mmCIF file of C-alpha atoms and ligand atoms in Angstrom:
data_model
loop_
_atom_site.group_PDB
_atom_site.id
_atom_site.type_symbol
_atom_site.label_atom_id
_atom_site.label_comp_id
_atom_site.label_asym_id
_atom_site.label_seq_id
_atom_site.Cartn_x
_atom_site.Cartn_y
_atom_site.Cartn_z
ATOM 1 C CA UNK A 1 0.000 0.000 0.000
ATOM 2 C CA UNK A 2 1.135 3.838 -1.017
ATOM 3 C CA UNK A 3 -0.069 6.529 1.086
ATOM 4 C CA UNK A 4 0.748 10.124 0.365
ATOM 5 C CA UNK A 5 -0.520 12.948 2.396
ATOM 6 C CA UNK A 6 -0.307 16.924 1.299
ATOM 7 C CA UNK A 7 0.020 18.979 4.183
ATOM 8 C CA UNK A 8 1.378 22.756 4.976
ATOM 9 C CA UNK A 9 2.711 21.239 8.083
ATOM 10 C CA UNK A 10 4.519 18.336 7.147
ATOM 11 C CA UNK A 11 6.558 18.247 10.406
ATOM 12 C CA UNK A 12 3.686 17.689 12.612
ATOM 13 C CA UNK A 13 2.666 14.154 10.928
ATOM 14 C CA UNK A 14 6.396 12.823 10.803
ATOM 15 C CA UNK A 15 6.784 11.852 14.584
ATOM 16 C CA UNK A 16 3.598 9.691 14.537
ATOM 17 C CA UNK A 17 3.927 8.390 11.385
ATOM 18 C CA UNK A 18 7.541 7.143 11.656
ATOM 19 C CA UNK A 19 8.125 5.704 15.121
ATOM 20 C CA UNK A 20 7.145 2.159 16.429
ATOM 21 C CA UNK A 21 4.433 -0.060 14.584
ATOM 22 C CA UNK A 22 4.453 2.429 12.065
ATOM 23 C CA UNK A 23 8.401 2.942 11.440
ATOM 24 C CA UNK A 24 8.230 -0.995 11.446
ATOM 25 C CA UNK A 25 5.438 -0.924 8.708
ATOM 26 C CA UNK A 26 7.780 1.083 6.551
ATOM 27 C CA UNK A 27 10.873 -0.827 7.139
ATOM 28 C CA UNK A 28 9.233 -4.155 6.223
ATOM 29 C CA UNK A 29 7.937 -2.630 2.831
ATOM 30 C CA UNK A 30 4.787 -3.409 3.632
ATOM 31 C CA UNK A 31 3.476 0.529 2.975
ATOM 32 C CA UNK A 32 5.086 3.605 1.890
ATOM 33 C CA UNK A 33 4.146 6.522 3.262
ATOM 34 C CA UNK A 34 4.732 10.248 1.882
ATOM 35 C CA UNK A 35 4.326 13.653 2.784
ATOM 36 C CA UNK A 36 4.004 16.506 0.022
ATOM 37 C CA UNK A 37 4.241 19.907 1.183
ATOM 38 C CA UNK A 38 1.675 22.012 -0.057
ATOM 39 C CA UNK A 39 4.482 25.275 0.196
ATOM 40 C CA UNK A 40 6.376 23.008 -2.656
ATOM 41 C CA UNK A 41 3.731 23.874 -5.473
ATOM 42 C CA UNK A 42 2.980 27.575 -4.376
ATOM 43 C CA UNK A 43 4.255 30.718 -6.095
ATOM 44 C CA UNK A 44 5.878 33.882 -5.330
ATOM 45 C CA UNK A 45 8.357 35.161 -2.704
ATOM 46 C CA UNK A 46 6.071 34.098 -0.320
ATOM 47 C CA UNK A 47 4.885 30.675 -1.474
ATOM 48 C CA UNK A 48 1.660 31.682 -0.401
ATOM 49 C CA UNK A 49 -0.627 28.683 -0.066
ATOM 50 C CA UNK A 50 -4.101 30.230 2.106
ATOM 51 C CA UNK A 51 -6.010 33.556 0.869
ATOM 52 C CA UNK A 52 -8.998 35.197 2.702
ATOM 53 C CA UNK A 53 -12.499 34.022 2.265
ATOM 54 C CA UNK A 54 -14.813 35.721 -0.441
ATOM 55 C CA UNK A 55 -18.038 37.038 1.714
ATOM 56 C CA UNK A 56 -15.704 38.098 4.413
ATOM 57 C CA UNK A 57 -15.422 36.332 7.314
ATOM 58 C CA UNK A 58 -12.405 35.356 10.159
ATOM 59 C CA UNK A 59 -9.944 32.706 8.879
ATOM 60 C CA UNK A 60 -7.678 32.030 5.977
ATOM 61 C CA UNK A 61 -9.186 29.249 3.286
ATOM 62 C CA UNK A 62 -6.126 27.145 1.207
ATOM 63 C CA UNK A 63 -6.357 28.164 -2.406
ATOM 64 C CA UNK A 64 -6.637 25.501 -4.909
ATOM 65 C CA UNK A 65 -4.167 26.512 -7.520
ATOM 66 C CA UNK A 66 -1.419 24.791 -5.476
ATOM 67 C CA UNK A 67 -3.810 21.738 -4.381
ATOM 68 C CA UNK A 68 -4.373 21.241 -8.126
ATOM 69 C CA UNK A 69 -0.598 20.990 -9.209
ATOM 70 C CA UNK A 70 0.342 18.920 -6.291
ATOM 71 C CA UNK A 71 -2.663 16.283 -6.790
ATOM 72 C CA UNK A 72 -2.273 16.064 -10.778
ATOM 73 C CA UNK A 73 1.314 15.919 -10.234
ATOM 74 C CA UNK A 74 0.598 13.006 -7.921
ATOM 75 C CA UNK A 75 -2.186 11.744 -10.062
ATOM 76 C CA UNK A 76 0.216 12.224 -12.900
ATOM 77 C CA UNK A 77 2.239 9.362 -11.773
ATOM 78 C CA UNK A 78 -0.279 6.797 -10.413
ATOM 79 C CA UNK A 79 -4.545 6.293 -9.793
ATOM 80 C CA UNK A 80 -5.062 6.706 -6.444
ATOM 81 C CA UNK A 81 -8.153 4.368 -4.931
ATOM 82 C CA UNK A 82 -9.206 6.994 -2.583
ATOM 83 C CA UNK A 83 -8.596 11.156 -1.990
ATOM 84 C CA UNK A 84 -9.881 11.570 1.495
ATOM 85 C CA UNK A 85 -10.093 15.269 2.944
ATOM 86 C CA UNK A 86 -9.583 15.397 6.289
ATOM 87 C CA UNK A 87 -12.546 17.721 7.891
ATOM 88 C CA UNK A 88 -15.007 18.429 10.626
ATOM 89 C CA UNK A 89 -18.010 17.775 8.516
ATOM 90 C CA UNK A 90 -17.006 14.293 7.106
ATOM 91 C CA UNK A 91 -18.401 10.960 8.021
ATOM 92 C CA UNK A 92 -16.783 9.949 11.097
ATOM 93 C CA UNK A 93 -14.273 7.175 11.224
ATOM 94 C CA UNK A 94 -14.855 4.131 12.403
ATOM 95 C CA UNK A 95 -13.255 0.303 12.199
ATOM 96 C CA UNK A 96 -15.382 -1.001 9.447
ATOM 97 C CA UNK A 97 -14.397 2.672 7.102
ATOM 98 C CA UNK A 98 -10.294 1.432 8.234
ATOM 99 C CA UNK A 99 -10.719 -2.157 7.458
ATOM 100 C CA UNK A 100 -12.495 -0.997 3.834
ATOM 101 C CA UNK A 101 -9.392 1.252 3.165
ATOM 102 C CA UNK A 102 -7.025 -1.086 4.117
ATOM 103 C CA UNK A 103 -7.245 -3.131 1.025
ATOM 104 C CA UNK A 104 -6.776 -0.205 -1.098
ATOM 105 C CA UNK A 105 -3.712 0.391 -3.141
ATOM 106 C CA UNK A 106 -3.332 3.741 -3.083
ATOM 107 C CA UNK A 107 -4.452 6.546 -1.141
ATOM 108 C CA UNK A 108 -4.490 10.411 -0.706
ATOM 109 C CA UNK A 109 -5.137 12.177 1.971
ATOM 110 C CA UNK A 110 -5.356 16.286 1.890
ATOM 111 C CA UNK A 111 -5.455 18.398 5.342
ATOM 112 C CA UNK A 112 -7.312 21.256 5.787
ATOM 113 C CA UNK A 113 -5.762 23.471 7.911
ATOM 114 C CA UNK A 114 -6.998 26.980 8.722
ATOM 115 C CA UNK A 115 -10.801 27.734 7.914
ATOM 116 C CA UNK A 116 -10.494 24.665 5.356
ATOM 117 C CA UNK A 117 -9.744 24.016 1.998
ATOM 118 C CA UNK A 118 -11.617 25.869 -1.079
ATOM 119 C CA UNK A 119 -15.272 24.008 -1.881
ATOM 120 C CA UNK A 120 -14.049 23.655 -5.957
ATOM 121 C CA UNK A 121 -11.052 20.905 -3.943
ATOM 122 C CA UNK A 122 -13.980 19.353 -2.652
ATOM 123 C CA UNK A 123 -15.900 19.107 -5.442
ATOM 124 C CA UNK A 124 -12.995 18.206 -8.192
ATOM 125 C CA UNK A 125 -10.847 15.986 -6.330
ATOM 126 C CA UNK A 126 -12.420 14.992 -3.402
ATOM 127 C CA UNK A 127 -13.734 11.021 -2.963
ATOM 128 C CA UNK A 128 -14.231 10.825 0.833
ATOM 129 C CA UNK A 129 -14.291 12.847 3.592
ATOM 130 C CA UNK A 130 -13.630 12.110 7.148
ATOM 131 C CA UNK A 131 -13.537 13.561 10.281
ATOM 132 C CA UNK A 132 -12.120 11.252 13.393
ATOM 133 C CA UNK A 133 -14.837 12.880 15.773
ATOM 134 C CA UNK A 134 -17.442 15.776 16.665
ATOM 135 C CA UNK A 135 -14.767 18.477 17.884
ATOM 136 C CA UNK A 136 -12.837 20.948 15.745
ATOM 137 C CA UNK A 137 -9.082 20.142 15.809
ATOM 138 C CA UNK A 138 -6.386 23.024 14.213
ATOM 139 C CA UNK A 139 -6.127 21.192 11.282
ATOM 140 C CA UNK A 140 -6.166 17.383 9.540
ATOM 141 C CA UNK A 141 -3.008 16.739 10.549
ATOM 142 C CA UNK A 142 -3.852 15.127 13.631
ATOM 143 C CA UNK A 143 -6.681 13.117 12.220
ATOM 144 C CA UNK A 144 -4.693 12.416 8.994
ATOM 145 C CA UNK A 145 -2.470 10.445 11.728
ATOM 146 C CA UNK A 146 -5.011 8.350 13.407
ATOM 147 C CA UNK A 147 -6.542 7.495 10.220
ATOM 148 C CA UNK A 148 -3.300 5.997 8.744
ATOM 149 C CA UNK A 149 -1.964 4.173 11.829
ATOM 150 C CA UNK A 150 -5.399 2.787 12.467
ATOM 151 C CA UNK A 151 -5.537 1.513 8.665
ATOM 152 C CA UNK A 152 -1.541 0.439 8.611
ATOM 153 C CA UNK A 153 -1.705 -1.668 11.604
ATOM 154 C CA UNK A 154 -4.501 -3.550 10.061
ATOM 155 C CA UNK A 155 -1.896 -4.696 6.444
ATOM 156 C CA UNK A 156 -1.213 -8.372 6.717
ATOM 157 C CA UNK A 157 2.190 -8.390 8.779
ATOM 158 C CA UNK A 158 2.295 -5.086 10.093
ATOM 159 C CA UNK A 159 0.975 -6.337 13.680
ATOM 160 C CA UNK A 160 3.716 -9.360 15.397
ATOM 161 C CA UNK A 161 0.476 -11.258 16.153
ATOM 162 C CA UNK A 162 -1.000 -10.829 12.465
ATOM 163 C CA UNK A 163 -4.156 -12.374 14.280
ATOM 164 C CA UNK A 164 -4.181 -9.745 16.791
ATOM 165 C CA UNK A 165 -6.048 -7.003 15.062
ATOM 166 C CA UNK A 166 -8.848 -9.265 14.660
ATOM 167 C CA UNK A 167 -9.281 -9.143 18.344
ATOM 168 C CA UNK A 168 -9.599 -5.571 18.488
ATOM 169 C CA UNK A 169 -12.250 -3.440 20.147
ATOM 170 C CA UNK A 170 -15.144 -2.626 17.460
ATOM 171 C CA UNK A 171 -13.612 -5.521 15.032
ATOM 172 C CA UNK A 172 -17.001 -7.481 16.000
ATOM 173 C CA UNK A 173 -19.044 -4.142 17.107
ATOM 174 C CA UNK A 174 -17.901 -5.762 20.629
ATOM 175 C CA UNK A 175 -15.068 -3.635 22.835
ATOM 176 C CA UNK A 176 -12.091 -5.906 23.525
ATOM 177 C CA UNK A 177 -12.330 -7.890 27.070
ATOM 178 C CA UNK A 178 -9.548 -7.439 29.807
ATOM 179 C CA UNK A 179 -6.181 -8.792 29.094
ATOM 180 C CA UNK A 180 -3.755 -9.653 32.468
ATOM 181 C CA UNK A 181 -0.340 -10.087 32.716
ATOM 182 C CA UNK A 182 2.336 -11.093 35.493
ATOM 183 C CA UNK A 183 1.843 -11.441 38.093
ATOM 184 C CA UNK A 184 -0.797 -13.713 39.043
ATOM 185 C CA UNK A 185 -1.645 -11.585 42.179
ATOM 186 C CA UNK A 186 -1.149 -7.833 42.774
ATOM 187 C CA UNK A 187 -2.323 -6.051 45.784
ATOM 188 C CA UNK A 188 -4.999 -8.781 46.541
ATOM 189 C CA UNK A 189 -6.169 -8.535 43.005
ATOM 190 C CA UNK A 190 -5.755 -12.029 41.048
ATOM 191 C CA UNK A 191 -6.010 -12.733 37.393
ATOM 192 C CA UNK A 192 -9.532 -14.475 37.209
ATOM 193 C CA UNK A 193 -9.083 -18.255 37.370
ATOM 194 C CA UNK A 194 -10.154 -19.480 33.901
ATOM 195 C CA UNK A 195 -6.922 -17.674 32.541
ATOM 196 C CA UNK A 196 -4.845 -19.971 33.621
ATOM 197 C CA UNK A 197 -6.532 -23.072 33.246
ATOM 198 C CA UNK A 198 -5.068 -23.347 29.914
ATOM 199 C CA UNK A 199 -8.572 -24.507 28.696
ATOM 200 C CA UNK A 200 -8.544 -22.577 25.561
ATOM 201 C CA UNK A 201 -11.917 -23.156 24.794
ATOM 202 C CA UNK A 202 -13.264 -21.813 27.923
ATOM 203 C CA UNK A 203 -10.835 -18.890 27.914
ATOM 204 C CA UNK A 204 -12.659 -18.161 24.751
ATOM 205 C CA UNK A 205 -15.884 -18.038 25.657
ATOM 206 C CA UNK A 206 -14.697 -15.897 28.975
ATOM 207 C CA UNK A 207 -13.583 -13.402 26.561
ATOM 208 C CA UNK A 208 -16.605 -13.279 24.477
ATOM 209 C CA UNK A 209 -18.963 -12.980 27.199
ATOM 210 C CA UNK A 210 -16.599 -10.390 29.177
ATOM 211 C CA UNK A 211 -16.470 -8.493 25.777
ATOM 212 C CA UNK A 212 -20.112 -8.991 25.509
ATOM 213 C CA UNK A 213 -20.597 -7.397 29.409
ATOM 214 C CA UNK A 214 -18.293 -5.032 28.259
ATOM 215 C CA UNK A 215 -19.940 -3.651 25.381
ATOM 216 C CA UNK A 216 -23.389 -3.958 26.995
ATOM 217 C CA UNK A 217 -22.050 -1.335 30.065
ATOM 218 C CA UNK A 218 -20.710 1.003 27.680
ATOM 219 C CA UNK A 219 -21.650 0.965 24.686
ATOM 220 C CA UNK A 220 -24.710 -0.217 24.263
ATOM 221 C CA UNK A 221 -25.354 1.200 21.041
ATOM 222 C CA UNK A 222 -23.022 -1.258 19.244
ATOM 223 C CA UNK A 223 -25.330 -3.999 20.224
ATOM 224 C CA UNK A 224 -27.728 -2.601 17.917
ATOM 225 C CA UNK A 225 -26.244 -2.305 14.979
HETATM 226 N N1 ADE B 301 -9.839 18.873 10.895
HETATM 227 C C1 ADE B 301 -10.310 19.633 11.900
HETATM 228 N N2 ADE B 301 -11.068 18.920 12.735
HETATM 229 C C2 ADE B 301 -11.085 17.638 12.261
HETATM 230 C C3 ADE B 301 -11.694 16.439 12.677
HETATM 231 N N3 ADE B 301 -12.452 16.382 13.764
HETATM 232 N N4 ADE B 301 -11.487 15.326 11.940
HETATM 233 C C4 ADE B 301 -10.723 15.381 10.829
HETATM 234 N N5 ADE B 301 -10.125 16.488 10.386
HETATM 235 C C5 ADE B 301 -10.292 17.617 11.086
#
């Protein structure tokens, strides 16, 4: 899988995106990961990327002249799958949207930043939009992040356990039960029984019906759907 992402803050996705399971991801070939600044494909002294809204109104808007080079550039060179804007107002992320993009090829994702991106991006290039939740973050950055790591770690080998990710929280609409390890007793607190009983099929059931409890206490709503 090839992931690019055009940002005007390039710095601030580098630290997530290139440490632990990530970093690991990367080194194993098992995705590429890019990040375009948007500055690159600006003009002037001033390689100005973010003008002030027709209508008036508080907040700079990026301009699409430099969106358009860097996409068709990109686009130039190979079809992208998906181009995901990263935004307030997009469908909200959740496991089954990460699974569905994880067996893409390639993928773009543009962050907003400032007010947001000019509507003619949205409407040209645009194929998806996502937001990771109902509050307003300083730009897609952030969210750009937690989209990728949540869809990396899901690539056949990323994870040590590759059947780990299948245990995940929301992979079944249940939340993951409680994991334990050493030691068997800490501060009067012991690892329930069945744990160790090295009954696998009984440790199984445990964990659905813990997951089950789990999800029934807290989220509810997943039980519906
Ligand atoms: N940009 C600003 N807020 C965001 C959010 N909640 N999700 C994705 N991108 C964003």
């Amino acid at each position: 899988m090839r992931i690019d992402i055009i940002t005007v803050v390039p710095d601030l996705l580098k630290s997530p995106l290139q440490e632990s399971i990530m970093k690991r991801a990367q080194d194993k070939k098992l995705v590429e990961i890019y990040f375009h600044d948007l500055r690159d494909y600006a003009q002037g002294n001033y390689r100005q990327v973010d003008d002030a809204q027709y209508g008036g109104g508080a907040g700079m808007v990026l301009m699409i002249e430099p969106i358009d080079k860097c996409i068709s550039r990109l686009q130039s060179e190979r079809k992208y799958d998906e181009i995901i804007y990263m935004t307030p107002d997009g469908e909200t992320l959740n496991q089954k949207t990460c699974n569905t993009l994880s067996l893409k090829e390639n993928i773009l994702i543009l962050c907003g930043h400032y007010k947001g991106v000019d509507q003619r991006v949205r409407d040209l290039f645009i194929t998806r939009e996502i937001s990771i939740g109902d509050y307003v973050l300083s730009g897609g950055e952030l969210g750009a992040c937690v989209l990728v790591d949540a869809v990396v770690r899901l690539l056949p080998g990323v994870l040590n356990d590759e059947t780990s990710a299948l245990y995940d929280s929301f992979q079944d609409d249940l939340l993951a039960p409680p994991v334990y390890t050493r030691p068997e007793e800490y501060k009067n607190l012991k690892v329930p029984e069945v744990l160790l009983s090295g009954n696998f099929a009984r440790i199984d059931e445990w964990r659905h019906e813990m997951a089950y409890k789990h999800t029934q206490e807290r989220r509810p709503d997943l039980l519906k759907e």
